[in-house]
Coordinates of C-alpha atoms in Angstrom, one line a residue:
M1 CA 0.0 0.0 0.0
S2 CA 1.4 3.4 -0.9
T3 CA 2.1 5.9 1.8
G4 CA -0.5 8.3 0.6
K5 CA -3.3 5.7 0.9
L6 CA -2.0 4.4 4.2
A7 CA -2.3 8.1 5.6
I8 CA -5.7 8.6 4.2
R9 CA -7.0 5.2 5.7
T10 CA -5.5 6.4 9.1
V11 CA -7.7 9.5 8.9
Y12 CA -10.8 7.6 8.2
F13 CA -10.0 5.3 11.1
S14 CA -9.7 8.6 13.4
M15 CA -13.0 10.3 11.8
L16 CA -15.0 6.9 12.5
G17 CA -13.9 6.9 16.0
N18 CA -14.6 10.3 16.8
V19 CA -17.9 10.3 15.4
L20 CA -18.9 7.5 17.5
L21 CA -17.3 8.9 20.5
A22 CA -18.9 12.5 20.1
G23 CA -22.3 10.8 20.1
I24 CA -21.5 8.7 23.4
K25 CA -20.1 11.8 25.1
F26 CA -23.0 14.1 24.4
L27 CA -25.6 11.5 25.4
A28 CA -23.7 10.4 28.6
G29 CA -23.0 14.1 29.3
F30 CA -26.6 15.1 29.1
F31 CA -28.2 12.4 30.8
G32 CA -25.4 12.1 33.4
N33 CA -25.3 15.8 34.3
S34 CA -21.7 16.3 33.3
F35 CA -20.5 19.3 31.5
A36 CA -17.0 17.8 31.5
L37 CA -18.3 15.0 29.2
I38 CA -20.3 17.5 27.1
A39 CA -16.9 19.4 26.7
D40 CA -15.2 16.3 25.9
G41 CA -17.9 15.7 23.2
I42 CA -17.3 19.2 21.7
E43 CA -13.7 18.4 21.3
S44 CA -14.5 15.0 19.5
L45 CA -17.0 16.8 17.2
V46 CA -14.5 19.3 16.4
D47 CA -11.7 16.5 15.8
V48 CA -14.2 15.3 13.2
F49 CA -14.3 18.5 11.2
S50 CA -10.5 18.8 11.5
S51 CA -10.1 15.2 10.3
I52 CA -12.0 16.1 7.2
L53 CA -9.4 19.1 6.8
V54 CA -6.5 16.7 7.2
L55 CA -8.0 14.3 4.7
F56 CA -8.4 17.0 2.2
G57 CA -4.8 18.2 3.0
L58 CA -3.3 14.6 2.4
Q59 CA -5.2 14.1 -0.7
Y60 CA -4.2 17.5 -2.2
A61 CA -0.7 17.0 -1.1
Q62 CA -0.4 13.7 -3.1
R63 CA -0.7 15.5 -6.5
P64 CA 2.2 15.1 -8.6
A65 CA 4.6 18.1 -9.4
D66 CA 3.6 20.3 -12.4
E67 CA 4.8 23.2 -14.1
N68 CA 3.9 25.6 -11.3
H69 CA 4.7 23.3 -8.5
P70 CA 8.0 21.6 -9.5
Y71 CA 8.5 20.3 -5.8
G72 CA 4.8 18.9 -5.7
H73 CA 2.1 20.1 -3.5
G74 CA 3.4 18.7 -0.1
K75 CA 3.2 22.1 1.5
A76 CA -0.6 22.1 1.6
E77 CA -0.4 19.3 4.5
A78 CA 1.2 21.9 6.8
L79 CA -1.2 24.7 5.7
I80 CA -4.1 22.3 6.5
T81 CA -2.3 21.8 10.0
F82 CA -2.6 25.5 10.7
M83 CA -6.4 25.2 9.9
V84 CA -6.7 22.2 12.4
V85 CA -5.0 24.3 15.3
G86 CA -7.4 27.1 14.6
F87 CA -10.4 24.6 15.3
L88 CA -8.7 23.3 18.4
I89 CA -8.3 26.7 19.7
L90 CA -12.1 27.7 18.9
S91 CA -13.0 24.4 20.7
A92 CA -10.9 25.1 23.7
A93 CA -12.4 28.7 24.0
T94 CA -15.8 27.4 23.8
I95 CA -15.3 24.7 26.5
A96 CA -13.7 27.5 28.7
F97 CA -16.5 29.8 28.4
Q98 CA -19.2 27.3 29.1
A99 CA -17.3 26.0 32.1
I100 CA -16.9 29.5 33.6
Q101 CA -20.7 29.8 33.1
N102 CA -21.4 26.6 34.8
I103 CA -19.2 27.3 37.9
R104 CA -21.3 30.5 38.5
E105 CA -24.7 28.5 38.5
P106 CA -25.6 25.8 40.7
H107 CA -26.3 22.5 39.0
P108 CA -26.8 18.8 39.9
A109 CA -23.8 16.6 40.5
P110 CA -22.9 14.1 37.8
E111 CA -24.0 10.5 37.8
N112 CA -21.8 7.7 39.2
W113 CA -22.1 5.5 36.1
T114 CA -20.5 8.3 33.8
L115 CA -17.2 7.2 35.3
W116 CA -17.4 3.8 33.5
I117 CA -18.0 5.7 30.3
L118 CA -15.1 7.9 30.7
G119 CA -12.8 5.0 31.6
A120 CA -13.4 3.2 28.3
I121 CA -13.2 6.4 26.6
I122 CA -9.8 7.2 27.8
L123 CA -8.7 3.5 27.0
W124 CA -9.9 3.8 23.5
K125 CA -8.4 7.3 22.9
E126 CA -4.9 6.4 24.1
I127 CA -4.9 3.2 21.8
S128 CA -6.2 5.5 18.8
Y129 CA -3.1 7.8 19.8
Q130 CA -0.5 5.2 19.8
I131 CA -1.7 3.8 16.3
V132 CA -1.9 7.3 14.5
L133 CA 1.4 8.4 16.2
S134 CA 3.1 5.3 14.8
R135 CA 1.7 5.9 11.3
S136 CA 2.8 9.6 11.5
K137 CA 6.3 8.7 12.3
K138 CA 6.3 6.0 9.6
L139 CA 4.9 8.3 7.1
H140 CA 6.8 11.4 8.0
S141 CA 3.4 13.3 8.1
T142 CA 2.8 16.4 10.3
S143 CA -0.8 16.6 9.9
L144 CA -0.9 12.9 10.9
K145 CA 1.0 13.9 13.9
A146 CA -1.7 16.5 14.6
E147 CA -4.4 14.0 14.2
A148 CA -2.6 11.7 16.9
W149 CA -2.3 14.5 19.3
H150 CA -6.1 15.1 19.0
H151 CA -6.4 11.6 20.4
R152 CA -4.0 12.2 23.1
S153 CA -5.5 15.5 24.1
D154 CA -8.9 13.9 24.0
A155 CA -7.6 11.2 26.4
I156 CA -6.1 13.6 28.8
T157 CA -9.2 15.9 29.0
S158 CA -11.2 12.6 29.5
V159 CA -8.8 12.0 32.4
A160 CA -9.6 15.5 33.7
A161 CA -13.2 14.9 33.5
F162 CA -12.8 11.4 35.1
I163 CA -11.1 13.2 38.1
G164 CA -13.7 16.2 38.2
I165 CA -16.6 13.7 38.3
L166 CA -15.0 11.4 40.8
I167 CA -14.4 14.5 43.1
A168 CA -18.2 15.7 42.5
V169 CA -19.5 12.3 43.3
I170 CA -17.5 11.5 46.4
G171 CA -17.7 15.1 47.8
G172 CA -21.2 15.3 47.3
E173 CA -23.1 18.7 47.9
G174 CA -20.8 21.7 47.1
F175 CA -18.4 19.9 45.1
E176 CA -20.5 19.7 41.8
V177 CA -18.2 22.6 40.2
A178 CA -15.3 20.1 40.2
D179 CA -16.7 18.6 37.1
D180 CA -16.7 22.3 35.5
Y181 CA -13.2 23.0 36.8
A182 CA -12.0 19.7 35.1
A183 CA -13.4 21.1 31.7
L184 CA -11.7 24.4 32.2
F185 CA -8.4 22.6 32.7
A186 CA -9.1 20.4 29.6
S187 CA -9.4 23.7 27.6
G188 CA -6.0 24.8 28.9
F189 CA -4.5 21.5 27.9
I190 CA -6.0 21.8 24.4
L191 CA -4.2 25.3 24.1
Y192 CA -0.8 23.8 25.0
N193 CA -1.3 21.0 22.5
C194 CA -2.2 23.7 19.8
Y195 CA 1.5 25.0 20.3
L196 CA 3.1 21.5 20.1
I197 CA 1.1 20.7 16.7
F198 CA 1.6 24.2 15.2
R199 CA 5.4 24.7 15.8
P200 CA 6.6 21.8 13.6
A201 CA 4.1 22.7 10.7
L202 CA 5.4 26.5 11.2
G203 CA 9.1 25.0 10.8
E204 CA 8.0 23.1 7.6
V205 CA 6.6 26.1 5.9
M206 CA 9.6 28.1 6.7
D207 CA 12.1 25.4 5.3
E208 CA 13.8 25.0 8.7
N209 CA 16.8 22.8 8.2
N210 CA 16.8 20.9 11.5
Y211 CA 17.0 17.2 10.3
E212 CA 20.3 16.1 11.9
E213 CA 19.6 12.3 11.9
L214 CA 18.6 12.4 8.3
T215 CA 21.6 14.5 7.3
K216 CA 24.0 11.9 9.0
E217 CA 22.1 9.2 7.2
I218 CA 22.6 10.8 3.8
R219 CA 26.1 11.5 4.5
K220 CA 26.7 7.9 5.4
I221 CA 24.9 6.4 2.4
A222 CA 26.9 9.1 0.2
S223 CA 30.2 7.7 1.5
T224 CA 29.5 4.1 0.2
V225 CA 29.0 5.5 -3.5
P226 CA 32.1 4.7 -5.7
G227 CA 33.8 7.9 -6.8
I228 CA 32.4 10.1 -3.9
K229 CA 35.1 11.4 -1.8
G230 CA 33.1 13.2 0.8
T231 CA 30.2 15.6 1.4
E232 CA 29.9 19.1 2.1
K233 CA 26.7 21.2 2.5
C234 CA 23.6 19.3 2.9
F235 CA 20.2 21.3 3.1
I236 CA 16.8 19.4 3.7
R237 CA 13.3 20.9 3.3
K238 CA 10.3 19.0 4.3
A239 CA 7.1 19.2 2.1
G240 CA 4.2 16.8 3.2
M241 CA 5.6 13.3 3.6
K242 CA 8.9 14.0 1.5
Y243 CA 12.1 15.5 2.1
H244 CA 13.7 17.6 -0.5
V245 CA 17.5 17.6 -0.5
D246 CA 20.4 19.8 -1.7
L247 CA 23.7 18.0 -1.3
H248 CA 27.2 19.2 -2.3
A249 CA 29.4 16.2 -3.0
S250 CA 33.2 16.0 -3.8
V251 CA 34.7 14.0 -6.6
D252 CA 38.3 13.6 -8.1
G253 CA 38.9 17.2 -9.4
D254 CA 40.8 15.5 -12.5
L255 CA 37.5 13.8 -13.7
S256 CA 35.6 14.5 -16.8
V257 CA 32.5 16.3 -16.5
K258 CA 30.6 13.5 -17.9
K259 CA 32.3 11.1 -15.3
G260 CA 31.3 13.7 -12.5
H261 CA 27.8 13.8 -13.8
D262 CA 27.4 9.8 -13.9
I263 CA 28.6 9.8 -10.3
A264 CA 26.2 12.4 -9.3
H265 CA 23.5 10.4 -10.7
D266 CA 24.6 7.1 -9.0
L267 CA 24.6 9.0 -5.8
K268 CA 21.2 10.3 -6.4
D269 CA 19.7 6.7 -7.2
T270 CA 21.3 5.4 -4.3
L271 CA 19.9 7.8 -1.9
K272 CA 16.4 7.2 -3.5
L273 CA 16.7 3.5 -3.1
E274 CA 18.0 3.7 0.6
L275 CA 15.7 6.5 1.6
P276 CA 12.4 6.3 0.0
E277 CA 11.2 9.1 2.0
L278 CA 13.4 11.7 0.0
G279 CA 11.5 13.5 -2.7
H280 CA 13.6 16.1 -5.0
I281 CA 17.3 15.5 -4.7
L282 CA 19.7 18.1 -6.2
I283 CA 23.4 17.0 -6.2
H284 CA 26.0 19.7 -6.7
I285 CA 29.6 18.2 -7.6
E286 CA 32.7 19.8 -6.1
P287 CA 36.3 19.1 -7.0
F288 CA 38.0 17.2 -4.0

């Protein structure tokens, strides 16, 4: 299965899970008198819309290079990530506003059985996080990483809701607001995750060259190619699930232009074979 298809299947997995969980959380929160659960449901519903954006971004990023986009359309994935972060900020603000309103107004304590619902939700979201994060690392996808963090943030907001409801149930009268404070904490954690998601995507758009491990691997592979005496500059830019490389390689200065050209092609082909995640590779030959 291609990397693009695997990424898209992963997003469908997230979407289906979030649709089901949003419904469960809304129903359990409404009938169980828990705003923390309703807040959790709001986040899951927002995650569904953000998953739709991620799906669109991944599909658009798979478009091949053309005359106007010689490096492909991979940057669309990072731009979509910015929109996903916007949705998360909106959900955090909505949850915080409603939680503050609820703290000011008396309301019934949550039902005991909502704790069982939350326990199952926490387990499922953590499993989902591990699955999607593993796929994001395998495919080098920032938008899938954002999708994974949606699951992790959902799991932790569910933990906060669990603690809030537990305090409200055990404490009894006067402790009902613990549920709402849990929702308020959840909104703050969502905002923190927004930064964690936003920063790598910004670096991708700004072409930050901070891929030290990949650079070392490229230099190591280059040293095995016959005719390559060493490597100098190595610049890497990420676009979607591909890394574009500009590499300066040294060869014997007495070689003909054709021979140097052939060695450069051998190096490019070797890098493509050993590192399938590489996209456009530009080799600049230097005399050793």
